[in-house]
Tab-separated table of C-alpha atoms in Angstrom:
chain	number	residue	atom	x	y	z
A	1	UNK	CA	-44.592	1.820	14.637
A	2	UNK	CA	-45.416	-1.188	12.472
A	3	UNK	CA	-43.430	0.274	9.571
A	4	UNK	CA	-40.430	0.882	11.875
A	5	UNK	CA	-40.586	-2.684	13.203
A	6	UNK	CA	-40.817	-3.965	9.636
A	7	UNK	CA	-37.699	-2.050	8.643
A	8	UNK	CA	-35.836	-3.408	11.668
A	9	UNK	CA	-36.829	-6.940	10.727
A	10	UNK	CA	-35.787	-6.331	7.125
A	11	UNK	CA	-32.388	-4.922	8.198
A	12	UNK	CA	-31.911	-7.831	10.584
A	13	UNK	CA	-32.674	-10.296	7.794
A	14	UNK	CA	-30.242	-8.498	5.463
A	15	UNK	CA	-27.481	-8.501	8.091
A	16	UNK	CA	-28.008	-12.193	8.770
A	17	UNK	CA	-27.802	-12.859	5.040
A	18	UNK	CA	-24.529	-10.948	4.783
A	19	UNK	CA	-23.090	-12.805	7.776
A	20	UNK	CA	-24.142	-16.130	6.243
A	21	UNK	CA	-22.449	-15.228	2.945
A	22	UNK	CA	-19.261	-14.289	4.769
A	23	UNK	CA	-19.330	-17.578	6.686
A	24	UNK	CA	-19.841	-19.554	3.471
A	25	UNK	CA	-17.008	-17.649	1.796
A	26	UNK	CA	-14.626	-18.364	4.680
A	27	UNK	CA	-15.669	-22.017	4.738
A	28	UNK	CA	-15.203	-22.373	0.976
A	29	UNK	CA	-11.739	-20.825	1.199
A	30	UNK	CA	-10.817	-22.971	4.232
A	31	UNK	CA	-9.376	-20.086	6.257
A	32	UNK	CA	-11.314	-20.490	9.500
A	33	UNK	CA	-8.320	-22.154	11.157
A	34	UNK	CA	-6.035	-19.428	9.858
A	35	UNK	CA	-8.272	-16.736	11.347
A	36	UNK	CA	-8.089	-18.538	14.681
A	37	UNK	CA	-4.289	-18.842	14.405
A	38	UNK	CA	-3.978	-15.136	13.620
A	39	UNK	CA	-6.180	-14.289	16.596
A	40	UNK	CA	-3.954	-16.391	18.875
A	41	UNK	CA	-0.804	-14.690	17.561
A	42	UNK	CA	-2.368	-11.258	18.109
A	43	UNK	CA	-3.449	-12.079	21.670
A	44	UNK	CA	-0.075	-13.535	22.656
A	45	UNK	CA	1.988	-10.641	21.347
A	46	UNK	CA	-0.477	-7.956	22.407
A	47	UNK	CA	-0.018	-9.208	25.967
A	48	UNK	CA	3.707	-9.887	25.596
A	49	UNK	CA	4.491	-6.414	24.238
A	50	UNK	CA	2.175	-4.512	26.540
A	51	UNK	CA	-0.034	-3.399	23.658
A	52	UNK	CA	2.772	-2.166	21.372
A	53	UNK	CA	2.028	-4.966	18.923
A	54	UNK	CA	-1.450	-3.519	18.278
A	55	UNK	CA	-0.334	0.080	17.839
A	56	UNK	CA	-1.296	1.711	14.531
A	57	UNK	CA	2.364	2.219	13.638
A	58	UNK	CA	3.202	-1.443	14.175
A	59	UNK	CA	0.135	-2.644	12.257
A	60	UNK	CA	1.233	-0.485	9.323
A	61	UNK	CA	4.715	-1.971	9.680
A	62	UNK	CA	3.340	-5.523	9.522
A	63	UNK	CA	1.223	-4.696	6.480
A	64	UNK	CA	4.235	-3.139	4.758
A	65	UNK	CA	6.555	-6.030	5.610
A	66	UNK	CA	3.998	-8.538	4.335
A	67	UNK	CA	3.713	-6.964	0.869
A	68	UNK	CA	6.569	-8.608	-1.042
A	69	UNK	CA	6.440	-11.941	0.864
A	70	UNK	CA	2.727	-12.082	0.037
A	71	UNK	CA	3.504	-11.684	-3.660
A	72	UNK	CA	6.061	-14.503	-3.434
A	73	UNK	CA	3.565	-16.746	-1.630
A	74	UNK	CA	0.907	-16.053	-4.240
A	75	UNK	CA	3.314	-17.250	-6.908
A	76	UNK	CA	4.615	-20.243	-4.969
A	77	UNK	CA	1.212	-21.541	-3.889
A	78	UNK	CA	0.148	-21.926	-7.518
A	79	UNK	CA	2.749	-24.647	-7.983
A	80	UNK	CA	2.037	-26.342	-4.671
A	81	UNK	CA	-1.670	-26.595	-5.540
A	82	UNK	CA	-0.523	-28.565	-8.592
A	83	UNK	CA	1.081	-31.048	-6.231
A	84	UNK	CA	4.558	-29.917	-7.320
A	85	UNK	CA	7.269	-27.861	-5.650
A	86	UNK	CA	9.144	-24.766	-6.824
A	87	UNK	CA	12.618	-24.068	-5.466
A	88	UNK	CA	13.567	-21.598	-8.217
A	89	UNK	CA	12.152	-18.579	-6.381
A	90	UNK	CA	15.476	-17.179	-5.145
A	91	UNK	CA	17.294	-17.685	-8.438
A	92	UNK	CA	14.562	-16.044	-10.519
A	93	UNK	CA	14.474	-13.092	-8.143
A	94	UNK	CA	18.254	-12.770	-8.461
A	95	UNK	CA	18.339	-12.669	-12.272
A	96	UNK	CA	15.278	-10.407	-12.454
A	97	UNK	CA	16.747	-7.991	-9.913
A	98	UNK	CA	20.124	-7.772	-11.655
A	99	UNK	CA	18.671	-7.209	-15.132
A	100	UNK	CA	16.129	-4.717	-13.787
A	101	UNK	CA	19.006	-2.810	-12.171
A	102	UNK	CA	20.791	-2.653	-15.512
A	103	UNK	CA	17.718	-1.375	-17.374
A	104	UNK	CA	16.693	1.336	-14.912
A	105	UNK	CA	18.788	4.516	-14.998
A	106	UNK	CA	22.045	3.768	-13.187
A	107	UNK	CA	25.743	4.775	-13.206
A	108	UNK	CA	26.985	1.449	-14.622
A	109	UNK	CA	25.034	1.125	-17.896
A	110	UNK	CA	23.598	3.492	-20.498
A	111	UNK	CA	20.132	1.927	-20.402
A	112	UNK	CA	17.073	3.750	-19.076
A	113	UNK	CA	13.824	1.983	-19.913
A	114	UNK	CA	11.849	3.721	-17.199
A	115	UNK	CA	8.490	2.066	-16.569
A	116	UNK	CA	9.040	-0.323	-19.479
A	117	UNK	CA	11.284	-2.303	-17.154
A	118	UNK	CA	8.116	-3.702	-15.536
A	119	UNK	CA	6.976	-5.867	-18.504
A	120	UNK	CA	10.598	-6.750	-19.305
A	121	UNK	CA	11.120	-8.066	-15.772
A	122	UNK	CA	7.870	-10.014	-15.905
A	123	UNK	CA	8.978	-11.613	-19.182
A	124	UNK	CA	12.352	-12.591	-17.718
A	125	UNK	CA	10.691	-14.265	-14.746
A	126	UNK	CA	8.099	-15.918	-16.986
A	127	UNK	CA	10.848	-17.299	-19.255
A	128	UNK	CA	12.591	-18.889	-16.268
A	129	UNK	CA	9.274	-20.302	-15.077
A	130	UNK	CA	8.633	-21.653	-18.564
A	131	UNK	CA	11.929	-23.543	-18.367
A	132	UNK	CA	10.783	-25.037	-15.073
A	133	UNK	CA	7.584	-26.234	-16.688
A	134	UNK	CA	9.325	-27.703	-19.727
A	135	UNK	CA	11.880	-29.583	-17.636
A	136	UNK	CA	9.130	-30.949	-15.407
A	137	UNK	CA	6.688	-31.975	-18.132
A	138	UNK	CA	8.677	-32.602	-21.312
A	139	UNK	CA	11.822	-34.095	-19.773
A	140	UNK	CA	9.857	-35.731	-16.935
A	141	UNK	CA	12.166	-34.314	-14.283
A	142	UNK	CA	10.809	-34.113	-10.702
A	143	UNK	CA	9.812	-30.528	-9.972
A	144	UNK	CA	12.146	-30.550	-6.963
A	145	UNK	CA	15.216	-31.203	-9.133
A	146	UNK	CA	14.124	-29.112	-12.127
A	147	UNK	CA	13.395	-25.974	-10.135
A	148	UNK	CA	16.446	-26.363	-7.910
A	149	UNK	CA	18.643	-26.592	-11.007
A	150	UNK	CA	17.009	-23.545	-12.601
A	151	UNK	CA	17.484	-21.624	-9.361
A	152	UNK	CA	21.222	-22.238	-9.385
A	153	UNK	CA	21.483	-21.468	-13.109
A	154	UNK	CA	19.645	-18.165	-12.679
A	155	UNK	CA	21.657	-17.233	-9.615
A	156	UNK	CA	24.918	-18.044	-11.393
A	157	UNK	CA	23.910	-15.893	-14.361
A	158	UNK	CA	22.958	-13.063	-12.027
A	159	UNK	CA	26.350	-13.157	-10.286
A	160	UNK	CA	28.160	-13.381	-13.645
A	161	UNK	CA	26.278	-10.431	-15.144
A	162	UNK	CA	26.569	-8.242	-12.055
A	163	UNK	CA	30.145	-9.180	-11.245
A	164	UNK	CA	28.977	-9.778	-7.697
A	165	UNK	CA	28.514	-6.072	-7.004
A	166	UNK	CA	25.466	-3.886	-6.366
A	167	UNK	CA	24.095	-1.430	-8.907
A	168	UNK	CA	22.637	1.768	-7.401
A	169	UNK	CA	19.676	3.318	-9.219
A	170	UNK	CA	19.385	6.952	-10.259
A	171	UNK	CA	15.665	6.816	-11.051
A	172	UNK	CA	13.901	7.213	-7.714
A	173	UNK	CA	10.321	6.889	-8.997
A	174	UNK	CA	10.173	3.170	-8.253
A	175	UNK	CA	11.486	3.582	-4.719
A	176	UNK	CA	9.175	6.505	-3.989
A	177	UNK	CA	6.168	4.446	-5.068
A	178	UNK	CA	7.045	1.210	-3.281
A	179	UNK	CA	8.085	2.890	-0.023
A	180	UNK	CA	5.178	5.310	-0.143
A	181	UNK	CA	1.716	4.918	1.371
A	182	UNK	CA	-1.843	5.621	0.274
A	183	UNK	CA	-4.437	6.160	3.032
A	184	UNK	CA	-1.847	4.901	5.501
A	185	UNK	CA	-1.358	1.565	3.709
A	186	UNK	CA	1.981	0.840	1.963
A	187	UNK	CA	1.670	0.890	-1.826
A	188	UNK	CA	3.393	-2.476	-2.160
A	189	UNK	CA	0.470	-4.009	-0.269
A	190	UNK	CA	-1.922	-2.691	-2.906
A	191	UNK	CA	0.176	-4.428	-5.561
A	192	UNK	CA	-0.077	-7.682	-3.592
A	193	UNK	CA	-3.836	-7.215	-3.156
A	194	UNK	CA	-4.401	-6.672	-6.893
A	195	UNK	CA	-2.388	-9.813	-7.620
A	196	UNK	CA	-4.468	-11.720	-5.066
A	197	UNK	CA	-7.707	-10.628	-6.760
A	198	UNK	CA	-6.424	-11.692	-10.190
A	199	UNK	CA	-5.284	-15.126	-8.997
A	200	UNK	CA	-8.459	-15.659	-6.943
A	201	UNK	CA	-10.593	-15.009	-10.029
A	202	UNK	CA	-8.423	-17.323	-12.130
A	203	UNK	CA	-8.737	-20.107	-9.543
A	204	UNK	CA	-12.481	-19.790	-9.006
A	205	UNK	CA	-13.779	-18.633	-12.393
A	206	UNK	CA	-11.563	-20.072	-15.145
A	207	UNK	CA	-10.812	-23.471	-16.648
A	208	UNK	CA	-7.131	-22.994	-15.800
A	209	UNK	CA	-7.982	-22.739	-12.116
A	210	UNK	CA	-10.285	-25.768	-12.198
A	211	UNK	CA	-7.724	-27.808	-14.128
A	212	UNK	CA	-4.992	-26.826	-11.654
A	213	UNK	CA	-7.004	-28.138	-8.712
A	214	UNK	CA	-7.934	-31.281	-10.632
A	215	UNK	CA	-4.270	-32.055	-11.346
A	216	UNK	CA	-3.329	-31.369	-7.743
A	217	UNK	CA	-6.119	-33.661	-6.576
A	218	UNK	CA	-5.195	-36.573	-8.830
A	219	UNK	CA	-3.053	-36.045	-11.917
A	220	UNK	CA	-3.873	-39.439	-13.456
A	221	UNK	CA	-7.625	-38.922	-13.161
A	222	UNK	CA	-7.247	-35.385	-14.504
A	223	UNK	CA	-5.477	-36.706	-17.606
A	224	UNK	CA	-8.132	-39.397	-18.057
A	225	UNK	CA	-10.797	-36.671	-17.868
A	226	UNK	CA	-9.225	-35.002	-20.892
A	227	UNK	CA	-7.310	-32.226	-19.128
A	228	UNK	CA	-4.096	-31.199	-20.863
A	229	UNK	CA	-1.832	-31.745	-17.867
A	230	UNK	CA	1.359	-30.660	-19.612
A	231	UNK	CA	-0.101	-27.354	-20.828
A	232	UNK	CA	-1.677	-26.565	-17.467
A	233	UNK	CA	1.551	-27.226	-15.583
A	234	UNK	CA	3.648	-25.128	-17.964
A	235	UNK	CA	1.221	-22.203	-17.724
A	236	UNK	CA	1.290	-22.330	-13.920
A	237	UNK	CA	5.079	-22.498	-13.755
A	238	UNK	CA	5.247	-19.564	-16.190
A	239	UNK	CA	2.823	-17.476	-14.123
A	240	UNK	CA	4.773	-18.250	-10.948
A	241	UNK	CA	8.029	-17.217	-12.633
A	242	UNK	CA	6.511	-13.920	-13.754
A	243	UNK	CA	5.367	-13.252	-10.187
A	244	UNK	CA	8.880	-13.946	-8.846
A	245	UNK	CA	10.223	-11.531	-11.459
A	246	UNK	CA	7.803	-8.875	-10.241
A	247	UNK	CA	8.958	-9.466	-6.664
A	248	UNK	CA	12.572	-9.066	-7.787
A	249	UNK	CA	11.758	-5.689	-9.312
A	250	UNK	CA	9.923	-4.590	-6.166
A	251	UNK	CA	12.916	-5.559	-4.005
A	252	UNK	CA	15.180	-3.494	-6.261
A	253	UNK	CA	12.762	-0.576	-6.010
A	254	UNK	CA	12.536	-0.820	-2.222
A	255	UNK	CA	16.322	-0.692	-1.789
A	256	UNK	CA	16.949	1.538	-4.849
A	257	UNK	CA	19.757	-0.854	-5.708
A	258	UNK	CA	20.068	-4.215	-7.445
A	259	UNK	CA	22.242	-7.202	-6.552
A	260	UNK	CA	22.223	-10.956	-7.111
A	261	UNK	CA	21.858	-11.597	-3.383
A	262	UNK	CA	18.440	-9.914	-3.120
A	263	UNK	CA	16.716	-13.271	-3.434
A	264	UNK	CA	18.705	-14.951	-0.687
A	265	UNK	CA	16.799	-16.489	2.242
A	266	UNK	CA	13.339	-15.786	0.813
A	267	UNK	CA	12.301	-19.331	-0.084
A	268	UNK	CA	11.968	-20.735	3.432
A	269	UNK	CA	9.714	-17.921	4.769
A	270	UNK	CA	7.558	-18.152	1.644
A	271	UNK	CA	7.231	-21.920	1.969
A	272	UNK	CA	6.365	-21.553	5.650
A	273	UNK	CA	3.686	-18.957	4.936
A	274	UNK	CA	2.111	-21.088	2.205
A	275	UNK	CA	1.939	-24.097	4.539
A	276	UNK	CA	0.632	-22.037	7.465
A	277	UNK	CA	-2.035	-20.608	5.181
A	278	UNK	CA	-3.445	-24.081	4.673
A	279	UNK	CA	-2.194	-24.878	1.161
A	280	UNK	CA	-1.561	-28.623	1.261
A	281	UNK	CA	1.899	-29.715	0.139
A	282	UNK	CA	0.269	-32.775	-1.414
A	283	UNK	CA	-1.668	-30.546	-3.812
A	284	UNK	CA	-5.274	-29.783	-4.648
A	285	UNK	CA	-6.115	-27.868	-1.467
A	286	UNK	CA	-5.846	-24.161	-0.702
A	287	UNK	CA	-5.991	-20.967	-2.679
A	288	UNK	CA	-4.889	-17.360	-3.014
A	289	UNK	CA	-6.681	-16.318	0.176
A	290	UNK	CA	-4.844	-19.040	2.087
A	291	UNK	CA	-1.534	-17.658	0.832
A	292	UNK	CA	-2.526	-14.171	1.971
A	293	UNK	CA	-3.501	-15.306	5.466
A	294	UNK	CA	-0.390	-17.441	5.773
A	295	UNK	CA	1.824	-14.486	4.927
A	296	UNK	CA	0.093	-12.222	7.430
A	297	UNK	CA	0.360	-14.849	10.186
A	298	UNK	CA	4.073	-15.508	9.614
A	299	UNK	CA	4.868	-11.786	9.272
A	300	UNK	CA	2.956	-10.972	12.449
A	301	UNK	CA	4.671	-13.847	14.263
A	302	UNK	CA	8.151	-12.669	13.306
A	303	UNK	CA	7.300	-9.050	14.039
A	304	UNK	CA	6.028	-9.991	17.487
A	305	UNK	CA	9.187	-11.958	18.264
A	306	UNK	CA	11.325	-8.983	17.245
A	307	UNK	CA	9.330	-6.666	19.509
A	308	UNK	CA	9.823	-9.121	22.369
A	309	UNK	CA	13.581	-9.233	21.631
A	310	UNK	CA	13.580	-12.956	20.892
A	311	UNK	CA	16.967	-14.224	19.679
A	312	UNK	CA	17.246	-14.543	15.857
A	313	UNK	CA	18.284	-18.181	16.309
A	314	UNK	CA	15.179	-18.845	18.376
A	315	UNK	CA	13.081	-17.121	15.720
A	316	UNK	CA	14.502	-19.502	13.095
A	317	UNK	CA	13.712	-22.480	15.323
A	318	UNK	CA	10.149	-21.254	15.867
A	319	UNK	CA	9.634	-20.832	12.126
A	320	UNK	CA	10.942	-24.343	11.564
A	321	UNK	CA	8.523	-25.752	14.123
A	322	UNK	CA	5.677	-23.791	12.555
A	323	UNK	CA	6.536	-25.148	9.083
A	324	UNK	CA	6.712	-28.766	10.269
A	325	UNK	CA	3.456	-28.420	12.198
A	326	UNK	CA	1.639	-26.781	9.296
A	327	UNK	CA	2.732	-29.441	6.808
A	328	UNK	CA	1.876	-32.234	9.232
A	329	UNK	CA	-1.643	-30.841	9.645
A	330	UNK	CA	-2.382	-30.147	5.962
A	331	UNK	CA	-0.708	-32.934	3.995
A	332	UNK	CA	-2.967	-35.629	2.540
A	333	UNK	CA	-1.224	-38.882	3.414
A	334	UNK	CA	-3.581	-40.912	1.218
A	335	UNK	CA	-1.794	-39.496	-1.839
A	336	UNK	CA	1.587	-40.619	-0.613
A	337	UNK	CA	2.827	-44.146	-1.088
A	338	UNK	CA	6.239	-44.925	0.340
A	339	UNK	CA	7.987	-42.104	2.205
A	340	UNK	CA	11.651	-41.912	1.200
């Protein structure tokens, strides 16, 4: 009896230790508020849809829909942690999607790189991101202007190369993988999860991650501490560009067709999800887990509104309110001088 009681006490102690570690992890990642927000969204739409929102089929739908937006948010949040902004997302997706469509077996070109298109697309996105970083650091252009300009340049190139038409793909391996599931979970979500793990490790375990947060916290102090601000910024912009390129390829795979317009209307939802996740627009606060939670919350919110037959215009208004509220709650006003 004494041995049994001892084992119970030991198990209880172990469980309490695990719970404490989970609590510390959540506190360190600053996602407690996001968990509460997600719970509120679930309760509201579970009641509003009569339980349909919580059906296994709909949960799988939400997870699948969140895959590519999550990848975009993971790329975008890297730049926002720096205290910068990246508006090149749609343009980089456009050029990556068009070139990927040309390099995968199709009726319009003779190219067929097969799986080699994956590193090629990553390189294309990384090159565009590199340009963002150079314009921002070497030419001292505000990230807002630099990335907006690159977005339009990339989109223009995509339209020019594609002639404004779609390119259907004849190699269905990419589509079969992206639209397929493993253990009931969409494969694209696994891709997003792997990317999350990589970025989380970089942020928490590497000098690049520590330097990124330092620059986002106070760029002048970071430079005085000996951090190579220019190099760190360029690397982050390059990584973000590569991630956008990957998302462009995944969009092509999902539709089994490429077109310059694939990147249209993806920036605003990604920005909203990053803000909702708790990544401060003033920089230095947030992380990969915040981007993941933000994406899930926004995806679940939009899915719930669709199930409740909310007007698309009302959905846009709700997302706008959510974005404004999230930014208002997370921005560090001490870093901002005069608002213009």
